PDB file of C-alpha atoms in Angstrom:
ATOM      1  CA  UNK C  18       0.000   0.000   0.000  1.00 97.00           C
ATOM      2  CA  UNK C  19       1.089   3.590  -0.601  1.00 98.00           C
ATOM      3  CA  UNK C  20       1.660   5.335   2.729  1.00 98.00           C
ATOM      4  CA  UNK C  21       0.759   9.001   3.032  1.00 98.00           C
ATOM      5  CA  UNK C  22       2.670  10.964   5.687  1.00 98.00           C
ATOM      6  CA  UNK C  23       1.547  14.429   6.700  1.00 98.00           C
ATOM      7  CA  UNK C  24       3.487  17.016   8.640  1.00 98.00           C
ATOM      8  CA  UNK C  25       3.048  18.553  11.024  1.00 98.00           C
ATOM      9  CA  UNK C  26       0.362  16.489  12.781  1.00 97.00           C
ATOM     10  CA  UNK C  27      -0.945  19.700  14.322  1.00 97.00           C
ATOM     11  CA  UNK C  28      -0.158  23.388  14.341  1.00 97.00           C
ATOM     12  CA  UNK C  29      -1.326  26.527  16.082  1.00 97.00           C
ATOM     13  CA  UNK C  30      -1.873  29.663  14.039  1.00 97.00           C
ATOM     14  CA  UNK C  31      -3.639  33.007  14.161  1.00 96.00           C
ATOM     15  CA  UNK C  32      -6.251  34.507  11.869  1.00 96.00           C
ATOM     16  CA  UNK C  33      -4.445  36.043   8.911  1.00 97.00           C
ATOM     17  CA  UNK C  34      -1.441  33.722   9.093  1.00 97.00           C
ATOM     18  CA  UNK C  35      -0.088  31.875   6.085  1.00 98.00           C
ATOM     19  CA  UNK C  36      -0.120  28.141   6.738  1.00 98.00           C
ATOM     20  CA  UNK C  37       1.563  25.342   4.767  1.00 98.00           C
ATOM     21  CA  UNK C  38       0.950  21.627   5.300  1.00 98.00           C
ATOM     22  CA  UNK C  39       3.060  18.902   3.719  1.00 98.00           C
ATOM     23  CA  UNK C  40       2.080  15.447   2.484  1.00 98.00           C
ATOM     24  CA  UNK C  41       4.614  12.856   1.351  1.00 98.00           C
ATOM     25  CA  UNK C  42       3.796   9.641  -0.501  1.00 98.00           C
ATOM     26  CA  UNK C  43       5.856   6.479  -0.002  1.00 98.00           C
ATOM     27  CA  UNK C  44       6.176   6.134  -3.801  1.00 98.00           C
ATOM     28  CA  UNK C  45       5.573   8.323  -6.815  1.00 98.00           C
ATOM     29  CA  UNK C  46       1.900   9.117  -7.382  1.00 98.00           C
ATOM     30  CA  UNK C  47       2.254  11.665 -10.211  1.00 96.00           C
ATOM     31  CA  UNK C  48      -0.436  14.260  -9.453  1.00 96.00           C
ATOM     32  CA  UNK C  49      -3.066  11.901  -8.062  1.00 98.00           C
ATOM     33  CA  UNK C  50      -3.200  13.781  -4.785  1.00 98.00           C
ATOM     34  CA  UNK C  51      -6.286  15.327  -3.226  1.00 98.00           C
ATOM     35  CA  UNK C  52      -6.838  17.478  -0.133  1.00 98.00           C
ATOM     36  CA  UNK C  53      -9.838  17.486   2.183  1.00 98.00           C
ATOM     37  CA  UNK C  54     -11.001  19.591   5.102  1.00 98.00           C
ATOM     38  CA  UNK C  55     -12.784  17.875   7.977  1.00 98.00           C
ATOM     39  CA  UNK C  56     -14.475  19.547  10.926  1.00 97.00           C
ATOM     40  CA  UNK C  57     -15.487  17.635  14.100  1.00 96.00           C
ATOM     41  CA  UNK C  58     -18.501  15.408  13.565  1.00 95.00           C
ATOM     42  CA  UNK C  59     -18.662  16.202   9.845  1.00 97.00           C
ATOM     43  CA  UNK C  60     -17.745  14.416   6.643  1.00 98.00           C
ATOM     44  CA  UNK C  61     -14.594  15.477   4.820  1.00 98.00           C
ATOM     45  CA  UNK C  62     -14.985  18.141   2.155  1.00 98.00           C
ATOM     46  CA  UNK C  63     -12.925  18.096  -1.040  1.00 98.00           C
ATOM     47  CA  UNK C  64     -10.756  21.210  -1.350  1.00 98.00           C
ATOM     48  CA  UNK C  65      -8.187  20.430  -4.047  1.00 98.00           C
ATOM     49  CA  UNK C  66      -7.866  17.610  -6.565  1.00 98.00           C
ATOM     50  CA  UNK C  67      -5.102  16.618  -8.955  1.00 98.00           C
ATOM     51  CA  UNK C  68      -2.604  18.219  -6.572  1.00 98.00           C
ATOM     52  CA  UNK C  69      -3.374  21.807  -7.518  1.00 98.00           C
ATOM     53  CA  UNK C  70      -6.918  22.221  -8.917  1.00 98.00           C
ATOM     54  CA  UNK C  71      -9.332  24.063  -6.662  1.00 98.00           C
ATOM     55  CA  UNK C  72     -12.691  22.348  -6.251  1.00 98.00           C
ATOM     56  CA  UNK C  73     -15.655  24.497  -7.288  1.00 97.00           C
ATOM     57  CA  UNK C  74     -16.786  26.822  -4.484  1.00 97.00           C
ATOM     58  CA  UNK C  75     -13.571  26.580  -2.461  1.00 98.00           C
ATOM     59  CA  UNK C  76     -12.040  29.972  -1.580  1.00 98.00           C
ATOM     60  CA  UNK C  77      -8.966  31.009  -3.530  1.00 98.00           C
ATOM     61  CA  UNK C  78      -6.907  31.381  -0.338  1.00 98.00           C
ATOM     62  CA  UNK C  79      -6.453  27.596  -0.564  1.00 98.00           C
ATOM     63  CA  UNK C  80      -3.820  26.334  -2.973  1.00 98.00           C
ATOM     64  CA  UNK C  81      -2.021  23.086  -3.620  1.00 98.00           C
ATOM     65  CA  UNK C  82       1.274  22.161  -5.190  1.00 98.00           C
ATOM     66  CA  UNK C  83       3.748  19.399  -5.826  1.00 97.00           C
ATOM     67  CA  UNK C  84       3.998  16.215  -7.855  1.00 93.00           C
ATOM     68  CA  UNK C  85       5.707  12.859  -7.603  1.00 95.00           C
ATOM     69  CA  UNK C  86       6.032  12.223  -3.876  1.00 98.00           C
ATOM     70  CA  UNK C  87       5.938  15.641  -2.179  1.00 98.00           C
ATOM     71  CA  UNK C  88       2.902  17.888  -1.979  1.00 98.00           C
ATOM     72  CA  UNK C  89       1.775  20.993  -0.128  1.00 98.00           C
ATOM     73  CA  UNK C  90      -1.480  22.630   0.882  1.00 98.00           C
ATOM     74  CA  UNK C  91      -1.244  26.364   1.583  1.00 98.00           C
ATOM     75  CA  UNK C  92      -3.798  28.657   3.163  1.00 98.00           C
ATOM     76  CA  UNK C  93      -2.667  32.170   2.290  1.00 98.00           C
ATOM     77  CA  UNK C  94      -4.566  34.026   5.025  1.00 97.00           C
ATOM     78  CA  UNK C  95      -6.176  31.859   7.681  1.00 97.00           C
ATOM     79  CA  UNK C  96      -9.834  32.631   8.402  1.00 96.00           C
ATOM     80  CA  UNK C  97     -11.839  31.625  11.502  1.00 95.00           C
ATOM     81  CA  UNK C  98     -13.737  28.977   9.525  1.00 96.00           C
ATOM     82  CA  UNK C  99     -10.466  27.325   8.431  1.00 97.00           C
ATOM     83  CA  UNK C 100      -9.696  25.844  11.847  1.00 94.00           C
ATOM     84  CA  UNK C 101     -10.124  22.160  11.041  1.00 97.00           C
ATOM     85  CA  UNK C 102      -8.238  18.999  10.129  1.00 98.00           C
ATOM     86  CA  UNK C 103      -6.706  18.735   6.660  1.00 98.00           C
ATOM     87  CA  UNK C 104      -6.238  15.326   5.074  1.00 98.00           C
ATOM     88  CA  UNK C 105      -4.395  14.245   1.934  1.00 98.00           C
ATOM     89  CA  UNK C 106      -5.374  11.228  -0.185  1.00 98.00           C
ATOM     90  CA  UNK C 107      -3.723   9.407  -3.072  1.00 98.00           C
ATOM     91  CA  UNK C 108      -5.725   8.103  -5.994  1.00 97.00           C
ATOM     92  CA  UNK C 109      -2.796   6.656  -7.962  1.00 97.00           C
ATOM     93  CA  UNK C 110      -3.173   3.023  -6.959  1.00 97.00           C
ATOM     94  CA  UNK C 111      -5.662   0.955  -4.987  1.00 95.00           C
ATOM     95  CA  UNK C 112      -6.050   0.661  -2.107  1.00 97.00           C
ATOM     96  CA  UNK C 113      -6.551   4.407  -2.121  1.00 98.00           C
ATOM     97  CA  UNK C 114      -5.048   5.759   1.080  1.00 98.00           C
ATOM     98  CA  UNK C 115      -5.282   8.825   3.271  1.00 98.00           C
ATOM     99  CA  UNK C 116      -2.877  10.701   5.488  1.00 98.00           C
ATOM    100  CA  UNK C 117      -3.606  10.878   9.207  1.00 97.00           C
ATOM    101  CA  UNK C 118      -4.395  14.577   8.984  1.00 98.00           C
ATOM    102  CA  UNK C 119      -3.038  17.913  10.174  1.00 98.00           C
ATOM    103  CA  UNK C 120      -5.121  19.738  12.750  1.00 98.00           C
ATOM    104  CA  UNK C 121      -5.000  23.530  12.507  1.00 98.00           C
ATOM    105  CA  UNK C 122      -5.796  25.060  15.880  1.00 96.00           C
ATOM    106  CA  UNK C 123      -6.288  28.610  17.062  1.00 88.00           C
ATOM    107  CA  UNK C 124      -3.230  30.179  18.686  1.00 88.00           C
TER     108      UNK C 124
ATOM    109  CA  UNK F  20     -26.256  18.878  -6.386  1.00 92.00           C
ATOM    110  CA  UNK F  21     -25.899  15.179  -5.687  1.00 97.00           C
ATOM    111  CA  UNK F  22     -26.567  14.115  -2.102  1.00 98.00           C
ATOM    112  CA  UNK F  23     -25.755  10.814  -0.433  1.00 98.00           C
ATOM    113  CA  UNK F  24     -27.345   9.379   2.705  1.00 98.00           C
ATOM    114  CA  UNK F  25     -26.247   6.312   4.654  1.00 98.00           C
ATOM    115  CA  UNK F  26     -28.778   4.128   6.446  1.00 98.00           C
ATOM    116  CA  UNK F  27     -28.626   0.981   8.523  1.00 98.00           C
ATOM    117  CA  UNK F  28     -28.339  -0.333  12.072  1.00 97.00           C
ATOM    118  CA  UNK F  29     -26.156   1.604  14.487  1.00 97.00           C
ATOM    119  CA  UNK F  30     -25.426  -1.447  16.605  1.00 98.00           C
ATOM    120  CA  UNK F  31     -24.235  -4.844  15.416  1.00 98.00           C
ATOM    121  CA  UNK F  32     -23.283  -7.848  17.537  1.00 98.00           C
ATOM    122  CA  UNK F  33     -19.842  -9.422  17.223  1.00 98.00           C
ATOM    123  CA  UNK F  34     -19.593 -12.147  14.550  1.00 98.00           C
ATOM    124  CA  UNK F  35     -22.680 -10.826  12.774  1.00 98.00           C
ATOM    125  CA  UNK F  36     -22.957  -8.943   9.465  1.00 98.00           C
ATOM    126  CA  UNK F  37     -22.830  -5.175   9.174  1.00 98.00           C
ATOM    127  CA  UNK F  38     -25.176  -3.940   6.437  1.00 98.00           C
ATOM    128  CA  UNK F  39     -25.467  -0.354   5.214  1.00 98.00           C
ATOM    129  CA  UNK F  40     -27.185   1.288   2.264  1.00 98.00           C
ATOM    130  CA  UNK F  41     -26.358   4.574   0.582  1.00 98.00           C
ATOM    131  CA  UNK F  42     -29.168   6.386  -1.226  1.00 98.00           C
ATOM    132  CA  UNK F  43     -28.135   8.841  -3.927  1.00 98.00           C
ATOM    133  CA  UNK F  44     -30.394  11.779  -4.758  1.00 98.00           C
ATOM    134  CA  UNK F  45     -30.089  14.695  -7.146  1.00 97.00           C
ATOM    135  CA  UNK F  46     -28.285  12.650  -9.775  1.00 97.00           C
ATOM    136  CA  UNK F  47     -28.159   9.206 -11.371  1.00 97.00           C
ATOM    137  CA  UNK F  48     -26.027   6.416  -9.983  1.00 98.00           C
ATOM    138  CA  UNK F  49     -25.724   5.290 -13.629  1.00 97.00           C
ATOM    139  CA  UNK F  50     -23.460   8.258 -14.418  1.00 96.00           C
ATOM    140  CA  UNK F  51     -20.380   6.643 -15.936  1.00 96.00           C
ATOM    141  CA  UNK F  52     -18.085   9.436 -14.744  1.00 97.00           C
ATOM    142  CA  UNK F  53     -18.148   8.183 -11.159  1.00 98.00           C
ATOM    143  CA  UNK F  54     -17.490   5.273  -8.851  1.00 98.00           C
ATOM    144  CA  UNK F  55     -19.502   4.859  -5.654  1.00 98.00           C
ATOM    145  CA  UNK F  56     -17.474   4.190  -2.553  1.00 98.00           C
ATOM    146  CA  UNK F  57     -17.469   3.310   1.136  1.00 98.00           C
ATOM    147  CA  UNK F  58     -14.950   4.788   3.570  1.00 98.00           C
ATOM    148  CA  UNK F  59     -14.741   4.402   7.325  1.00 98.00           C
ATOM    149  CA  UNK F  60     -13.156   6.330  10.157  1.00 98.00           C
ATOM    150  CA  UNK F  61     -12.385   4.663  13.468  1.00 94.00           C
ATOM    151  CA  UNK F  62     -13.057   6.913  16.481  1.00 89.00           C
ATOM    152  CA  UNK F  63     -10.386   9.596  16.624  1.00 88.00           C
ATOM    153  CA  UNK F  64      -8.454   7.995  13.753  1.00 92.00           C
ATOM    154  CA  UNK F  65      -7.771   8.408  10.069  1.00 94.00           C
ATOM    155  CA  UNK F  66      -9.866   7.515   7.052  1.00 98.00           C
ATOM    156  CA  UNK F  67      -9.809   4.015   5.531  1.00 98.00           C
ATOM    157  CA  UNK F  68     -11.079   3.317   2.028  1.00 98.00           C
ATOM    158  CA  UNK F  69     -13.233   0.180   2.110  1.00 98.00           C
ATOM    159  CA  UNK F  70     -14.107  -0.309  -1.542  1.00 98.00           C
ATOM    160  CA  UNK F  71     -16.186   0.921  -4.431  1.00 96.00           C
ATOM    161  CA  UNK F  72     -18.531  -0.098  -7.193  1.00 98.00           C
ATOM    162  CA  UNK F  73     -19.279   1.123 -10.711  1.00 97.00           C
ATOM    163  CA  UNK F  74     -22.798   1.368 -12.119  1.00 97.00           C
ATOM    164  CA  UNK F  75     -22.095  -1.752 -14.220  1.00 97.00           C
ATOM    165  CA  UNK F  76     -21.451  -3.717 -11.026  1.00 96.00           C
ATOM    166  CA  UNK F  77     -17.655  -3.871 -11.198  1.00 97.00           C
ATOM    167  CA  UNK F  78     -15.991  -3.602  -7.793  1.00 97.00           C
ATOM    168  CA  UNK F  79     -12.644  -2.770  -6.184  1.00 96.00           C
ATOM    169  CA  UNK F  80     -12.122  -3.805  -2.576  1.00 98.00           C
ATOM    170  CA  UNK F  81      -9.460  -2.964  -0.034  1.00 98.00           C
ATOM    171  CA  UNK F  82      -7.450  -6.214   0.295  1.00 97.00           C
ATOM    172  CA  UNK F  83      -7.476  -5.795   4.077  1.00 97.00           C
ATOM    173  CA  UNK F  84     -11.258  -6.352   4.057  1.00 97.00           C
ATOM    174  CA  UNK F  85     -11.725  -8.310   0.839  1.00 94.00           C
ATOM    175  CA  UNK F  86     -12.543 -11.680   2.409  1.00 95.00           C
ATOM    176  CA  UNK F  87     -15.428 -10.220   4.464  1.00 98.00           C
ATOM    177  CA  UNK F  88     -16.742  -7.580   2.098  1.00 98.00           C
ATOM    178  CA  UNK F  89     -19.487  -7.313  -0.504  1.00 98.00           C
ATOM    179  CA  UNK F  90     -20.522  -4.079  -2.193  1.00 98.00           C
ATOM    180  CA  UNK F  91     -23.559  -4.181  -4.463  1.00 98.00           C
ATOM    181  CA  UNK F  92     -25.567  -1.698  -6.472  1.00 98.00           C
ATOM    182  CA  UNK F  93     -29.246  -1.333  -7.280  1.00 98.00           C
ATOM    183  CA  UNK F  94     -29.519   1.199 -10.082  1.00 97.00           C
ATOM    184  CA  UNK F  95     -33.335   1.109 -10.160  1.00 97.00           C
ATOM    185  CA  UNK F  96     -33.358   2.489  -6.616  1.00 98.00           C
ATOM    186  CA  UNK F  97     -30.280   4.733  -7.017  1.00 98.00           C
ATOM    187  CA  UNK F  98     -28.685   2.891  -4.108  1.00 98.00           C
ATOM    188  CA  UNK F  99     -25.545   0.948  -3.331  1.00 98.00           C
ATOM    189  CA  UNK F 100     -24.858  -1.204  -0.310  1.00 98.00           C
ATOM    190  CA  UNK F 101     -22.139  -2.572   1.925  1.00 98.00           C
ATOM    191  CA  UNK F 102     -22.056  -5.913   3.714  1.00 98.00           C
ATOM    192  CA  UNK F 103     -19.220  -6.749   6.074  1.00 98.00           C
ATOM    193  CA  UNK F 104     -19.329 -10.195   7.668  1.00 98.00           C
ATOM    194  CA  UNK F 105     -17.891 -11.568  10.919  1.00 98.00           C
ATOM    195  CA  UNK F 106     -17.530  -8.150  12.532  1.00 98.00           C
ATOM    196  CA  UNK F 107     -15.512  -7.465  15.676  1.00 98.00           C
ATOM    197  CA  UNK F 108     -15.033  -4.421  17.879  1.00 97.00           C
ATOM    198  CA  UNK F 109     -12.314  -3.326  15.444  1.00 97.00           C
ATOM    199  CA  UNK F 110     -15.052  -2.629  12.888  1.00 98.00           C
ATOM    200  CA  UNK F 111     -16.613   0.037  15.117  1.00 98.00           C
ATOM    201  CA  UNK F 112     -16.347   3.239  13.094  1.00 98.00           C
ATOM    202  CA  UNK F 113     -18.188   6.007  11.314  1.00 98.00           C
ATOM    203  CA  UNK F 114     -19.036   4.694   7.860  1.00 98.00           C
ATOM    204  CA  UNK F 115     -19.300   7.142   4.970  1.00 98.00           C
ATOM    205  CA  UNK F 116     -20.537   6.636   1.448  1.00 98.00           C
ATOM    206  CA  UNK F 117     -19.063   8.884  -1.199  1.00 98.00           C
ATOM    207  CA  UNK F 118     -18.950   9.587  -4.909  1.00 98.00           C
ATOM    208  CA  UNK F 119     -15.561   9.181  -6.605  1.00 98.00           C
ATOM    209  CA  UNK F 120     -14.719  11.178  -9.708  1.00 97.00           C
ATOM    210  CA  UNK F 121     -13.284   8.556 -12.029  1.00 95.00           C
ATOM    211  CA  UNK F 122     -10.615  10.618 -13.772  1.00 95.00           C
ATOM    212  CA  UNK F 123      -8.821  12.113 -10.768  1.00 92.00           C
ATOM    213  CA  UNK F 124      -9.952   9.599  -8.136  1.00 95.00           C
ATOM    214  CA  UNK F 125     -11.190  12.236  -5.720  1.00 97.00           C
ATOM    215  CA  UNK F 126     -14.089  11.800  -3.300  1.00 98.00           C
ATOM    216  CA  UNK F 127     -16.119  14.824  -4.342  1.00 97.00           C
ATOM    217  CA  UNK F 128     -19.423  14.210  -2.563  1.00 98.00           C
ATOM    218  CA  UNK F 129     -19.892  12.521   0.812  1.00 98.00           C
ATOM    219  CA  UNK F 130     -22.762  11.353   2.947  1.00 98.00           C
ATOM    220  CA  UNK F 131     -22.989  12.629   6.510  1.00 98.00           C
ATOM    221  CA  UNK F 132     -21.699   9.351   7.890  1.00 98.00           C
ATOM    222  CA  UNK F 133     -23.241   6.851  10.264  1.00 98.00           C
ATOM    223  CA  UNK F 134     -21.694   5.453  13.429  1.00 98.00           C
ATOM    224  CA  UNK F 135     -21.762   1.674  13.636  1.00 98.00           C
ATOM    225  CA  UNK F 136     -20.851   0.147  16.984  1.00 98.00           C
ATOM    226  CA  UNK F 137     -19.985  -3.542  17.286  1.00 98.00           C
ATOM    227  CA  UNK F 138     -20.915  -4.710  20.751  1.00 97.00           C
ATOM    228  CA  UNK F 139     -22.878  -7.468  22.436  1.00 96.00           C
TER     229      UNK F 139
END
């Protein structure tokens, strides 16, 4: 199975901060990398697919980058509604696998 | 806007079969651009892809669950279902159904999730 490793596992930040989260795949996955936002008690919500394409309706302060094995999710200016857990997922090979998530907390 | 809704028992006894159904509304399950998938999340843990099905009936299963798993589809009802046999406490989780965009393999629409507890 392809292992997805996210770092950091959690971070504290303030409204307006720029935040970057990293996801590393255990083997090359081209650009088959997606990012989700999950809030407590809710289903994940797709933010970015194909490593860098913003899902319809997602604010432009979210951006994604990378290819191969190393990927990033950046929030350019953190908003109060962005405090959540962010999860990466590879769709290159079954079984499709997810990272354990990065929790963004209020400083 | 497509919506998905899980339904089924919230409590299952050990060694019995966990059965869930996902009802799709606002769009056809026969849309060939998508797979239909089950994912679970153990309490306080990460997400685990269980498996998925195509409208034609073709399936992909996670090998870790393959021997206990059946996913089926009923296009006339716009539903797909999950059966997991011989459950243990380790199968206690929130179970989500989701739509998978076939080209990029992203889970673009999710149900709200349903908690299934395995306990006697």
